[in-house]
Short mmCIF file of C-alpha atoms (C1' of nucleotides) in Angstrom, two decimals:
data_model
loop_
_atom_site.label_atom_id
_atom_site.label_comp_id
_atom_site.label_asym_id
_atom_site.label_seq_id
_atom_site.Cartn_x
_atom_site.Cartn_y
_atom_site.Cartn_z
CA MET A 1 100.83 165.45 148.24
CA ALA A 2 100.05 164.26 144.73
CA LYS A 3 96.41 165.24 144.77
CA THR A 4 94.48 164.98 141.51
CA SER A 5 92.80 168.35 141.49
CA THR A 6 89.80 168.97 139.27
CA ARG A 7 90.99 172.51 138.73
CA LYS A 8 93.77 173.56 136.42
CA LEU A 9 93.20 170.61 134.10
CA PRO A 10 92.49 171.52 130.46
CA PRO A 11 88.80 171.43 129.48
CA GLY A 12 89.39 168.77 126.84
CA ARG A 13 90.79 166.42 129.41
CA LEU A 14 87.83 166.91 131.69
CA LYS A 15 85.39 166.41 128.84
CA ILE A 16 87.08 163.16 127.84
CA ALA A 17 87.01 161.80 131.39
CA ARG A 18 83.38 162.84 131.78
CA ALA A 19 82.51 161.22 128.46
CA LEU A 20 83.97 157.88 129.49
CA LYS A 21 82.09 157.99 132.79
CA THR A 22 78.85 158.64 130.93
CA LEU A 23 79.44 155.84 128.46
CA LEU A 24 80.39 153.38 131.21
CA GLY A 25 76.91 153.89 132.60
CA LYS A 26 75.51 152.34 129.44
CA LYS A 27 77.98 149.71 128.26
CA ASP A 28 81.14 147.89 129.25
CA PHE A 29 84.58 149.31 128.66
CA ASN A 30 85.60 146.90 125.93
CA SER A 31 82.69 147.82 123.71
CA ILE A 32 83.29 151.53 124.06
CA THR A 33 85.41 152.84 121.19
CA THR A 34 87.80 155.76 121.28
CA ALA A 35 85.79 157.33 118.47
CA GLU A 36 82.70 157.14 120.66
CA ILE A 37 84.51 158.70 123.60
CA ALA A 38 85.76 161.55 121.45
CA LYS A 39 82.36 162.15 119.93
CA THR A 40 80.64 162.18 123.33
CA ALA A 41 83.28 164.53 124.67
CA GLY A 42 83.03 166.81 121.64
CA VAL A 43 86.74 166.58 120.82
CA THR A 44 88.81 164.72 118.29
CA GLU A 45 90.15 161.24 118.85
CA GLY A 46 93.74 162.37 118.80
CA LEU A 47 93.28 164.54 121.87
CA ILE A 48 92.70 161.50 124.04
CA TYR A 49 96.32 160.55 123.44
CA LYS A 50 97.57 163.98 124.43
CA TYR A 51 96.38 163.38 127.97
CA PHE A 52 96.36 159.62 128.32
CA ASN A 53 98.86 156.98 127.30
CA ASP A 54 96.16 154.73 125.93
CA LYS A 55 92.53 153.81 126.34
CA ARG A 56 93.15 151.79 129.50
CA ASP A 57 95.20 154.57 131.04
CA LEU A 58 92.19 156.82 130.66
CA LEU A 59 90.16 154.24 132.53
CA PHE A 60 92.71 154.13 135.35
CA LYS A 61 92.74 157.92 135.66
CA VAL A 62 88.96 158.03 135.85
CA LEU A 63 89.06 155.39 138.56
CA LEU A 64 91.73 157.32 140.44
CA GLU A 65 89.60 160.43 140.50
CA LEU A 66 86.50 158.59 141.75
CA PHE A 67 88.50 156.62 144.27
CA GLU A 68 89.90 159.77 145.83
CA GLN A 69 86.39 161.07 146.36
CA PHE A 70 85.43 157.76 147.94
CA LEU A 71 88.35 157.77 150.36
CA LEU A 72 87.50 161.30 151.41
CA GLN A 73 83.91 160.34 152.13
CA MET A 74 84.94 157.20 153.96
CA GLU A 75 87.27 159.05 156.29
CA LYS A 76 84.58 161.62 156.92
CA ASP A 77 82.17 158.84 157.92
CA LEU A 78 84.85 157.39 160.16
CA LYS A 79 85.27 160.59 162.18
CA GLY A 80 84.07 160.25 165.74
CA VAL A 81 83.55 156.50 165.61
CA GLU A 82 85.06 154.79 168.65
CA GLY A 83 86.29 151.21 168.86
CA ALA A 84 87.90 149.01 166.24
CA LEU A 85 84.84 146.90 165.49
CA ASN A 86 82.65 149.96 165.18
CA LYS A 87 85.21 151.47 162.83
CA LEU A 88 85.22 148.34 160.70
CA ARG A 89 81.44 148.45 160.61
CA SER A 90 81.60 152.07 159.52
CA ILE A 91 83.99 151.22 156.70
CA ILE A 92 81.85 148.32 155.53
CA GLN A 93 78.78 150.53 155.51
CA SER A 94 80.51 153.42 153.72
CA THR A 95 81.84 151.02 151.14
CA LEU A 96 78.52 149.34 150.48
CA PHE A 97 76.81 152.70 150.26
CA TRP A 98 79.39 154.12 147.85
CA TYR A 99 79.45 150.96 145.75
CA ASP A 100 75.67 151.13 145.47
CA GLN A 101 75.57 154.83 144.59
CA GLN A 102 78.61 155.03 142.35
CA ARG A 103 77.97 152.11 140.06
CA VAL A 104 80.40 153.27 137.41
CA PHE A 105 83.19 153.49 139.97
CA THR A 106 82.37 150.05 141.31
CA ARG A 107 82.15 148.46 137.88
CA ILE A 108 85.56 149.85 136.98
CA LEU A 109 87.12 148.69 140.24
CA LEU A 110 85.54 145.26 140.53
CA VAL A 111 85.27 144.12 136.95
CA GLU A 112 87.01 146.31 134.39
CA VAL A 113 90.58 146.81 135.56
CA ARG A 114 91.46 143.48 137.15
CA ASN A 115 92.58 141.90 133.90
CA SER A 116 95.08 144.58 132.88
CA PRO A 117 98.49 143.91 134.38
CA ASP A 118 99.20 147.62 133.94
CA PHE A 119 96.52 148.51 136.45
CA PHE A 120 98.67 147.33 139.31
CA LYS A 121 101.30 149.87 138.34
CA SER A 122 98.77 152.70 138.08
CA ASP A 123 98.22 155.42 140.66
CA ALA A 124 94.69 154.17 141.22
CA TYR A 125 96.13 150.93 142.55
CA GLN A 126 99.39 152.12 144.07
CA GLN A 127 97.79 155.05 145.87
CA CYS A 128 94.11 154.38 146.42
CA VAL A 129 93.65 150.64 146.65
CA ARG A 130 96.65 150.30 148.93
CA ASP A 131 95.52 153.28 150.97
CA TYR A 132 92.12 151.69 151.47
CA SER A 133 93.72 148.43 152.56
CA LYS A 134 96.07 150.24 154.90
CA ILE A 135 93.25 152.05 156.65
CA ILE A 136 91.61 148.71 157.39
CA MET A 137 94.88 147.16 158.50
CA ASP A 138 95.56 149.98 160.94
CA ILE A 139 92.16 149.56 162.53
CA ILE A 140 92.67 145.81 162.86
CA HIS A 141 96.00 146.37 164.58
CA GLU A 142 94.38 148.88 166.88
CA GLY A 143 91.65 146.36 167.67
CA ILE A 144 94.20 143.70 168.51
CA ASP A 145 96.16 146.06 170.75
CA LEU A 146 93.05 147.12 172.61
CA ASP A 147 91.89 143.51 173.00
CA GLU A 148 88.81 143.96 170.85
CA ILE A 149 89.97 141.58 168.15
CA ARG A 150 91.45 138.11 168.50
CA LYS A 151 95.23 137.97 168.56
CA ASP A 152 95.48 134.50 167.06
CA ILE A 153 94.45 135.37 163.51
CA LYS A 154 96.82 137.08 161.11
CA PRO A 155 95.65 140.67 160.59
CA SER A 156 96.09 140.29 156.85
CA VAL A 157 93.66 137.37 156.83
CA ILE A 158 91.08 139.42 158.68
CA ARG A 159 91.49 142.16 156.10
CA GLN A 160 91.13 139.71 153.22
CA VAL A 161 87.96 138.26 154.72
CA ILE A 162 86.42 141.69 155.15
CA GLN A 163 87.36 143.01 151.73
CA GLY A 164 86.55 139.75 149.99
CA SER A 165 83.16 139.47 151.62
CA VAL A 166 82.17 143.02 150.81
CA GLU A 167 83.22 142.69 147.20
CA HIS A 168 81.51 139.36 146.77
CA VAL A 169 78.28 140.74 148.12
CA CYS A 170 78.41 143.67 145.71
CA LEU A 171 79.57 141.87 142.58
CA PRO A 172 76.25 140.28 141.59
CA ALA A 173 74.45 143.53 142.35
CA ILE A 174 76.77 145.42 140.04
CA ILE A 175 76.76 142.86 137.25
CA PHE A 176 73.03 142.18 137.21
CA ASN A 177 72.04 145.73 138.07
CA ARG A 178 70.39 144.98 141.35
CA GLU A 179 70.38 147.38 144.24
CA ILE A 180 72.43 146.82 147.36
CA ALA A 181 70.52 146.69 150.64
CA VAL A 182 73.17 148.69 152.46
CA GLU A 183 71.83 148.58 156.01
CA THR A 184 70.90 144.93 156.16
CA ALA A 185 73.99 143.84 154.24
CA THR A 186 76.16 145.78 156.69
CA GLU A 187 74.55 144.05 159.65
CA ASP A 188 74.68 140.63 158.00
CA LEU A 189 78.34 140.99 157.16
CA CYS A 190 79.40 142.38 160.53
CA CYS A 191 77.40 139.73 162.34
CA THR A 192 79.05 136.97 160.34
CA ILE A 193 82.59 138.32 160.39
CA PHE A 194 82.59 139.47 164.00
CA PHE A 195 81.01 136.40 165.58
CA GLY A 196 81.53 133.59 163.09
CA ILE A 197 79.10 131.15 161.58
CA GLN A 198 79.39 128.36 164.13
CA ARG A 199 76.53 127.76 166.49
CA MET B 1 73.98 115.31 131.38
CA ALA B 2 75.70 117.79 129.12
CA LYS B 3 79.20 116.61 129.84
CA THR B 4 82.04 118.14 127.85
CA SER B 5 83.88 114.99 126.89
CA THR B 6 87.46 115.20 125.73
CA ARG B 7 86.79 112.37 123.33
CA LYS B 8 85.00 112.69 120.01
CA LEU B 9 86.07 116.31 119.61
CA PRO B 10 87.98 117.10 116.39
CA PRO B 11 91.75 117.36 116.82
CA GLY B 12 91.85 120.96 115.60
CA ARG B 13 89.50 122.01 118.33
CA LEU B 14 91.59 120.34 120.99
CA LYS B 15 94.77 121.88 119.62
CA ILE B 16 93.22 125.35 119.70
CA ALA B 17 92.05 124.97 123.28
CA ARG B 18 95.41 123.60 124.31
CA ALA B 19 97.19 126.46 122.55
CA LEU B 20 95.21 129.08 124.45
CA LYS B 21 95.93 127.36 127.74
CA THR B 22 99.63 127.37 126.94
CA LEU B 23 99.63 131.02 125.96
CA LEU B 24 97.65 132.03 129.05
CA GLY B 25 100.53 130.69 131.09
CA LYS B 26 102.75 133.38 129.61
CA LYS B 27 100.57 136.44 129.02
CA ASP B 28 97.13 137.87 129.64
CA PHE B 29 94.19 137.12 127.38
CA ASN B 30 93.92 140.58 125.87
CA SER B 31 97.45 140.55 124.55
CA ILE B 32 97.07 137.12 122.96
CA THR B 33 96.09 137.41 119.31
CA THR B 34 94.04 134.95 117.32
CA ALA B 35 96.98 134.66 114.92
CA GLU B 36 99.17 133.62 117.82
CA ILE B 37 96.65 131.04 119.00
CA ALA B 38 96.39 129.56 115.52
CA LYS B 39 100.15 129.45 115.09
CA THR B 40 100.68 127.77 118.47
CA ALA B 41 97.94 125.28 117.66
CA GLY B 42 99.35 124.60 114.20
CA VAL B 43 96.10 125.44 112.44
CA THR B 44 94.78 128.40 110.49
CA GLU B 45 93.07 131.34 112.08
CA GLY B 46 89.79 130.60 110.36
CA LEU B 47 89.43 127.27 112.10
CA ILE B 48 89.02 128.96 115.45
CA TYR B 49 85.72 130.34 114.22
CA LYS B 50 84.51 126.93 113.08
CA TYR B 51 84.44 125.78 116.68
CA PHE B 52 84.02 128.97 118.67
CA ASN B 53 81.78 131.98 118.17
CA ASP B 54 84.58 134.41 118.92
CA LYS B 55 87.80 134.76 120.86
CA ARG B 56 86.05 135.20 124.19
CA ASP B 57 83.83 132.18 123.58
CA LEU B 58 86.99 130.12 123.21
CA LEU B 59 88.08 131.42 126.60
CA PHE B 60 84.76 130.45 128.15
CA LYS B 61 84.95 126.93 126.70
CA VAL B 62 88.45 126.46 128.04
CA LEU B 63 87.27 127.60 131.44
CA LEU B 64 84.30 125.24 131.26
CA GLU B 65 86.55 122.29 130.60
CA LEU B 66 88.92 123.12 133.46
CA PHE B 67 86.04 123.90 135.81
CA GLU B 68 84.47 120.49 135.22
CA GLN B 69 87.72 118.84 136.22
CA PHE B 70 87.83 120.99 139.33
CA LEU B 71 84.30 120.13 140.39
CA LEU B 72 85.06 116.45 139.93
CA GLN B 73 88.13 116.68 142.13
CA MET B 74 86.31 118.74 144.74
CA GLU B 75 83.50 116.22 145.06
CA LYS B 76 86.04 113.43 145.31
CA ASP B 77 87.77 115.27 148.18
CA LEU B 78 84.40 115.75 149.82
CA LYS B 79 83.60 112.02 149.90
CA GLY B 80 83.54 110.62 153.41
CA VAL B 81 83.77 113.98 155.15
CA GLU B 82 81.23 114.25 157.95
CA GLY B 83 79.70 117.42 159.36
CA ALA B 84 78.87 120.69 157.63
CA LEU B 85 81.82 122.66 158.98
CA ASN B 86 84.24 119.91 158.04
CA LYS B 87 82.72 119.85 154.58
CA LEU B 88 83.15 123.58 154.23
CA ARG B 89 86.76 123.21 155.33
CA SER B 90 87.25 120.51 152.74
CA ILE B 91 85.84 122.73 150.00
CA ILE B 92 88.00 125.65 151.04
CA GLN B 93 91.08 123.47 151.02
CA SER B 94 90.26 121.85 147.67
CA THR B 95 89.65 125.24 146.17
CA LEU B 96 92.86 126.77 147.47
CA PHE B 97 94.82 123.74 146.30
CA TRP B 98 93.28 123.78 142.85
CA TYR B 99 93.65 127.54 142.49
CA ASP B 100 97.31 127.21 143.42
CA GLN B 101 98.00 124.32 141.05
CA GLN B 102 95.87 125.39 138.11
CA ARG B 103 96.98 128.97 137.74
CA VAL B 104 95.63 129.33 134.24
CA PHE B 105 92.20 128.21 135.36
CA THR B 106 92.26 130.58 138.28
CA ARG B 107 93.45 133.53 136.21
CA ILE B 108 90.64 132.97 133.74
CA LEU B 109 88.02 132.65 136.47
CA LEU B 110 89.13 135.44 138.77
CA VAL B 111 90.46 138.05 136.38
CA GLU B 112 89.83 137.39 132.70
CA VAL B 113 86.11 136.71 132.30
CA ARG B 114 84.52 139.06 134.82
CA ASN B 115 84.39 141.99 132.45
CA SER B 116 82.56 140.27 129.59
CA PRO B 117 78.81 140.45 130.04
CA ASP B 118 78.59 137.40 127.78
CA PHE B 119 80.37 135.27 130.35
CA PHE B 120 77.32 135.20 132.55
CA LYS B 121 75.35 133.58 129.76
CA SER B 122 78.05 130.98 129.08
CA ASP B 123 77.95 127.36 130.19
CA ALA B 124 80.99 127.94 132.36
CA TYR B 125 78.95 130.34 134.46
CA GLN B 126 75.48 128.84 134.12
CA GLN B 127 76.64 125.30 134.82
CA CYS B 128 79.88 125.36 136.76
CA VAL B 129 79.94 128.55 138.78
CA ARG B 130 76.36 128.07 139.86
CA ASP B 131 77.00 124.41 140.58
CA TYR B 132 79.90 125.34 142.81
CA SER B 133 77.78 127.87 144.67
CA LYS B 134 74.96 125.39 145.03
CA ILE B 135 77.20 122.76 146.58
CA ILE B 136 78.23 125.27 149.23
CA MET B 137 74.66 126.40 149.80
CA ASP B 138 73.45 122.85 150.33
CA ILE B 139 76.11 122.23 152.93
CA ILE B 140 75.22 125.46 154.73
CA HIS B 141 71.56 124.46 154.83
CA GLU B 142 72.54 121.05 156.11
CA GLY B 143 74.65 122.70 158.81
CA ILE B 144 71.77 124.90 159.87
CA ASP B 145 69.37 121.95 160.02
CA LEU B 146 71.78 119.91 162.10
CA ASP B 147 72.44 122.83 164.43
CA GLU B 148 76.09 123.15 163.47
CA ILE B 149 75.70 126.59 161.90
CA ARG B 150 73.90 129.63 163.28
CA LYS B 151 70.31 130.03 162.16
CA ASP B 152 70.28 133.82 162.40
CA ILE B 153 72.49 134.57 159.40
CA LYS B 154 71.17 134.33 155.85
CA PRO B 155 72.73 131.28 154.19
CA SER B 156 73.51 133.35 151.11
CA VAL B 157 75.57 135.75 153.20
CA ILE B 158 77.55 132.90 154.66
CA ARG B 159 78.24 131.65 151.16
CA GLN B 160 79.33 135.09 149.99
CA VAL B 161 81.70 135.46 152.91
CA ILE B 162 83.28 132.09 152.23
CA GLN B 163 83.62 132.54 148.49
CA GLY B 164 84.69 136.16 148.77
CA SER B 165 87.33 135.40 151.36
CA VAL B 166 88.80 132.53 149.41
CA GLU B 167 88.97 134.54 146.22
CA HIS B 168 90.44 137.56 147.91
CA VAL B 169 93.17 135.45 149.47
CA CYS B 170 94.06 133.96 146.10
CA LEU B 171 93.84 137.05 143.93
CA PRO B 172 97.16 138.66 144.89
CA ALA B 173 98.87 135.28 144.65
CA ILE B 174 97.57 134.83 141.13
CA ILE B 175 98.30 138.35 139.96
CA PHE B 176 101.77 138.70 141.44
CA ASN B 177 102.70 135.07 140.89
CA ARG B 178 103.15 134.12 144.49
CA GLU B 179 102.42 130.68 145.82
CA ILE B 180 99.41 129.93 148.00
CA ALA B 181 100.15 128.40 151.40
CA VAL B 182 97.22 126.02 151.13
CA GLU B 183 97.31 124.40 154.56
CA THR B 184 97.85 127.51 156.65
CA ALA B 185 95.47 129.58 154.54
CA THR B 186 92.78 126.94 154.99
CA GLU B 187 93.19 127.01 158.75
CA ASP B 188 93.33 130.79 158.89
CA LEU B 189 90.18 131.16 156.84
CA CYS B 190 88.20 128.49 158.67
CA CYS B 191 89.28 129.85 162.02
CA THR B 192 88.14 133.34 161.06
CA ILE B 193 84.92 132.41 159.35
CA PHE B 194 83.82 129.74 161.83
CA PHE B 195 84.54 131.63 165.03
CA GLY B 196 84.64 135.30 164.06
CA ILE B 197 87.23 137.96 164.71
CA GLN B 198 85.89 139.30 167.99
CA ARG B 199 87.79 138.55 171.15
"C1'" DC C 1 106.37 194.80 121.80
"C1'" DA C 2 107.88 191.49 118.86
"C1'" DT C 3 109.19 186.90 119.24
"C1'" DA C 4 110.17 182.50 120.99
"C1'" DT C 5 107.95 178.75 123.60
"C1'" DT C 6 104.71 176.02 125.23
"C1'" DA C 7 100.13 174.04 125.49
"C1'" DA C 8 95.42 172.94 123.46
"C1'" DG C 9 93.41 170.95 119.86
"C1'" DT C 10 92.83 169.06 114.90
"C1'" DA C 11 92.74 166.01 110.75
"C1'" DA C 12 94.23 162.52 108.19
"C1'" DG C 13 96.24 158.63 108.23
"C1'" DT C 14 98.28 153.47 109.45
"C1'" DG C 15 99.10 148.85 111.08
"C1'" DT C 16 96.94 145.36 113.57
"C1'" DC C 17 93.52 142.53 114.87
"C1'" DA C 18 89.19 139.91 115.26
"C1'" DC C 19 86.36 137.96 112.31
"C1'" DT C 20 84.23 136.31 107.42
"C1'" DC C 21 83.69 133.90 103.25
"C1'" DA C 22 84.35 131.05 99.55
"C1'" DC C 23 86.56 127.14 98.76
"C1'" DC C 24 89.12 122.41 99.28
"C1'" DC C 25 89.39 117.50 100.47
"C1'" DA C 26 88.35 113.42 102.81
"C1'" DT C 27 84.88 110.32 104.71
"C1'" DT C 28 80.56 108.59 105.18
"C1'" DT C 29 75.68 107.60 103.62
"C1'" DC C 30 72.02 106.37 100.58
"C1'" DG D 1 78.58 107.05 92.43
"C1'" DA D 2 76.41 111.08 93.70
"C1'" DA D 3 75.24 113.73 97.65
"C1'" DA D 4 75.95 115.17 102.01
"C1'" DT D 5 78.71 116.03 105.99
"C1'" DG D 6 82.52 117.66 108.65
"C1'" DG D 7 87.45 119.02 109.18
"C1'" DG D 8 90.44 122.32 107.54
"C1'" DT D 9 92.44 126.36 104.47
"C1'" DG D 10 93.81 131.10 103.08
"C1'" DA D 11 92.88 135.33 101.26
"C1'" DG D 12 90.41 139.14 102.43
"C1'" DT D 13 87.81 143.11 105.16
"C1'" DG D 14 86.14 146.57 108.22
"C1'" DA D 15 86.84 148.50 112.55
"C1'" DC D 16 89.55 149.96 115.92
"C1'" DA D 17 93.48 151.80 118.85
"C1'" DC D 18 96.94 154.62 118.24
"C1'" DT D 19 100.43 158.03 115.51
"C1'" DT D 20 102.13 161.92 113.23
"C1'" DA D 21 102.36 166.29 111.28
"C1'" DC D 22 100.12 170.28 111.60
"C1'" DT D 23 97.28 174.66 113.35
"C1'" DT D 24 95.91 177.85 116.59
"C1'" DA D 25 95.85 180.12 121.00
"C1'" DA D 26 97.99 181.51 125.20
"C1'" DT D 27 102.09 182.58 127.86
"C1'" DA D 28 106.53 183.88 128.76
"C1'" DT D 29 110.81 186.30 127.53
"C1'" DG D 30 114.70 189.49 125.52
#
DNA sequence: CATATTAAGTAAGTGTCACTCACCCATTTC
DNA sequence: GAAATGGGTGAGTGACACTTACTTAATATG
C-alpha cells in the first residue's frame, strides 16, 4: 500500500508542507510566493524543488496528506452503521464536519486545484478522490441490492447528486468564511435527496 | 440596465476578448500568456491593460458577456412553461445544453474563476451568477406557494441541490472533454431530485 | 577505517511573465 | 486651430517560479 507516512520524511519537507498549510489559512494559493513558503518554513527556496516538482505539485501533496486523514476518519465514522441510507447519511455528515473543521483542506479541494489539468493525474485525485467516490458508489449498489434505494436511477447519477449537493452547500461557507451548520445541513440534505422535493 | 452591449466597444477590446475565448478552447487560463493573447488578437500587450485591470479581469469580462447570452437563452426557453417543477426541468435542460455547447464558458465558470477571490466582486458574479440563482429561487418559492413543492425543506437547500447536482454532472464532462447527454441527464436529474432516491 | 555514495540543504542566479509608462496619432469639440 | 479625448504602440521593469552548481552531513561499502 502506497501510504504517505509522516515518518521517515526529511524535516525540510515537512516544514515546507506545514508552511504552505499555514499560509493557505491566510491567503489564496496564487498569491503565496515560493519565497514566502521558504521563509515561513525556515529553509531556502531551492529546497522546495528537491521534494516537489513545482509549486502546484506541493499543493497536491499537501492535499493528498490531508485527504488520507479525512478518509480514515470517514471510515471510522462509518463503522457500525447499518443500512445504505444510514451509511450515506453518515458520509454526508462526516464530510460536512470535516469540511467545516479543515478549511484549508476544503479550500484546496474545492477551489484551488480544479483549474490545474495536472491535478487529475496527481495521487490526490487518482487515489483519494476516486476512493471517496468509490466508497459512495459501493454503498449505493448495496442499497439497490437490498431494496433500500430505487433501481430505476443510475447509481452514478445518485452519486453525482450527493457529492454535488454537499459541495455546493459548503462552497459559499468556505469562500465567504461562514460556518457550516453540520447537523441541520445533514438533515436538510438527506431529507431532500432521500425523499425528493415534490409534494 | 447595465447591459454589456457588443456594439460601441472599440475593436481592440473585442479582438482581445475574442482572442482569449479562442485560446481557452485549446489550453487552460494559467498557461495562456498575455503576450499570446495580444498576438492572437493582433494588438500589443499594453492595450489589454487599457481595457482590463489585469489578466483575470479580462477573464471575468469574457465570462460576463457569455453569461448574459446564456441567461437570455434560458429565459427564452422558460417562456410558456407552466408549473414550478416543469420550470425547474426547463432550467436544468437549458443549463446542461448550454454547458455542453459553450465549453469555454463552462470551463471558465466551473473551473477557472473559483480560485480568485476577486471573482466574487466582479459583475459576472454579482450580476449573472446571483441572477441565475435568483431565478431558481423564485421558481422554488412559487412551487411551494402553489403546493407543488414540499414546504418542509428550506428553499435555499433545494436550490443548492439542484445547482450542485447539475454542476457535478457537467464537471467531468468539461474536464475530460466528454460530451453531455443532455436529454437523459435532464431526466435522470429531475427524476432523482423530484422524487428522491429512496425506494 | 578510509572512502565512495547518497541525501539534505544552500546560494546565487536566470528567463519569463504580468503589468507600467511615456508616447503617438486620429477624431472630435469648442 | 488649439485643446481634449480615446484608440493604440513599444520599450521597459520588478517579481516570481524555477535551475544549477555547490557544500555539508550521514550512510554504506571495500
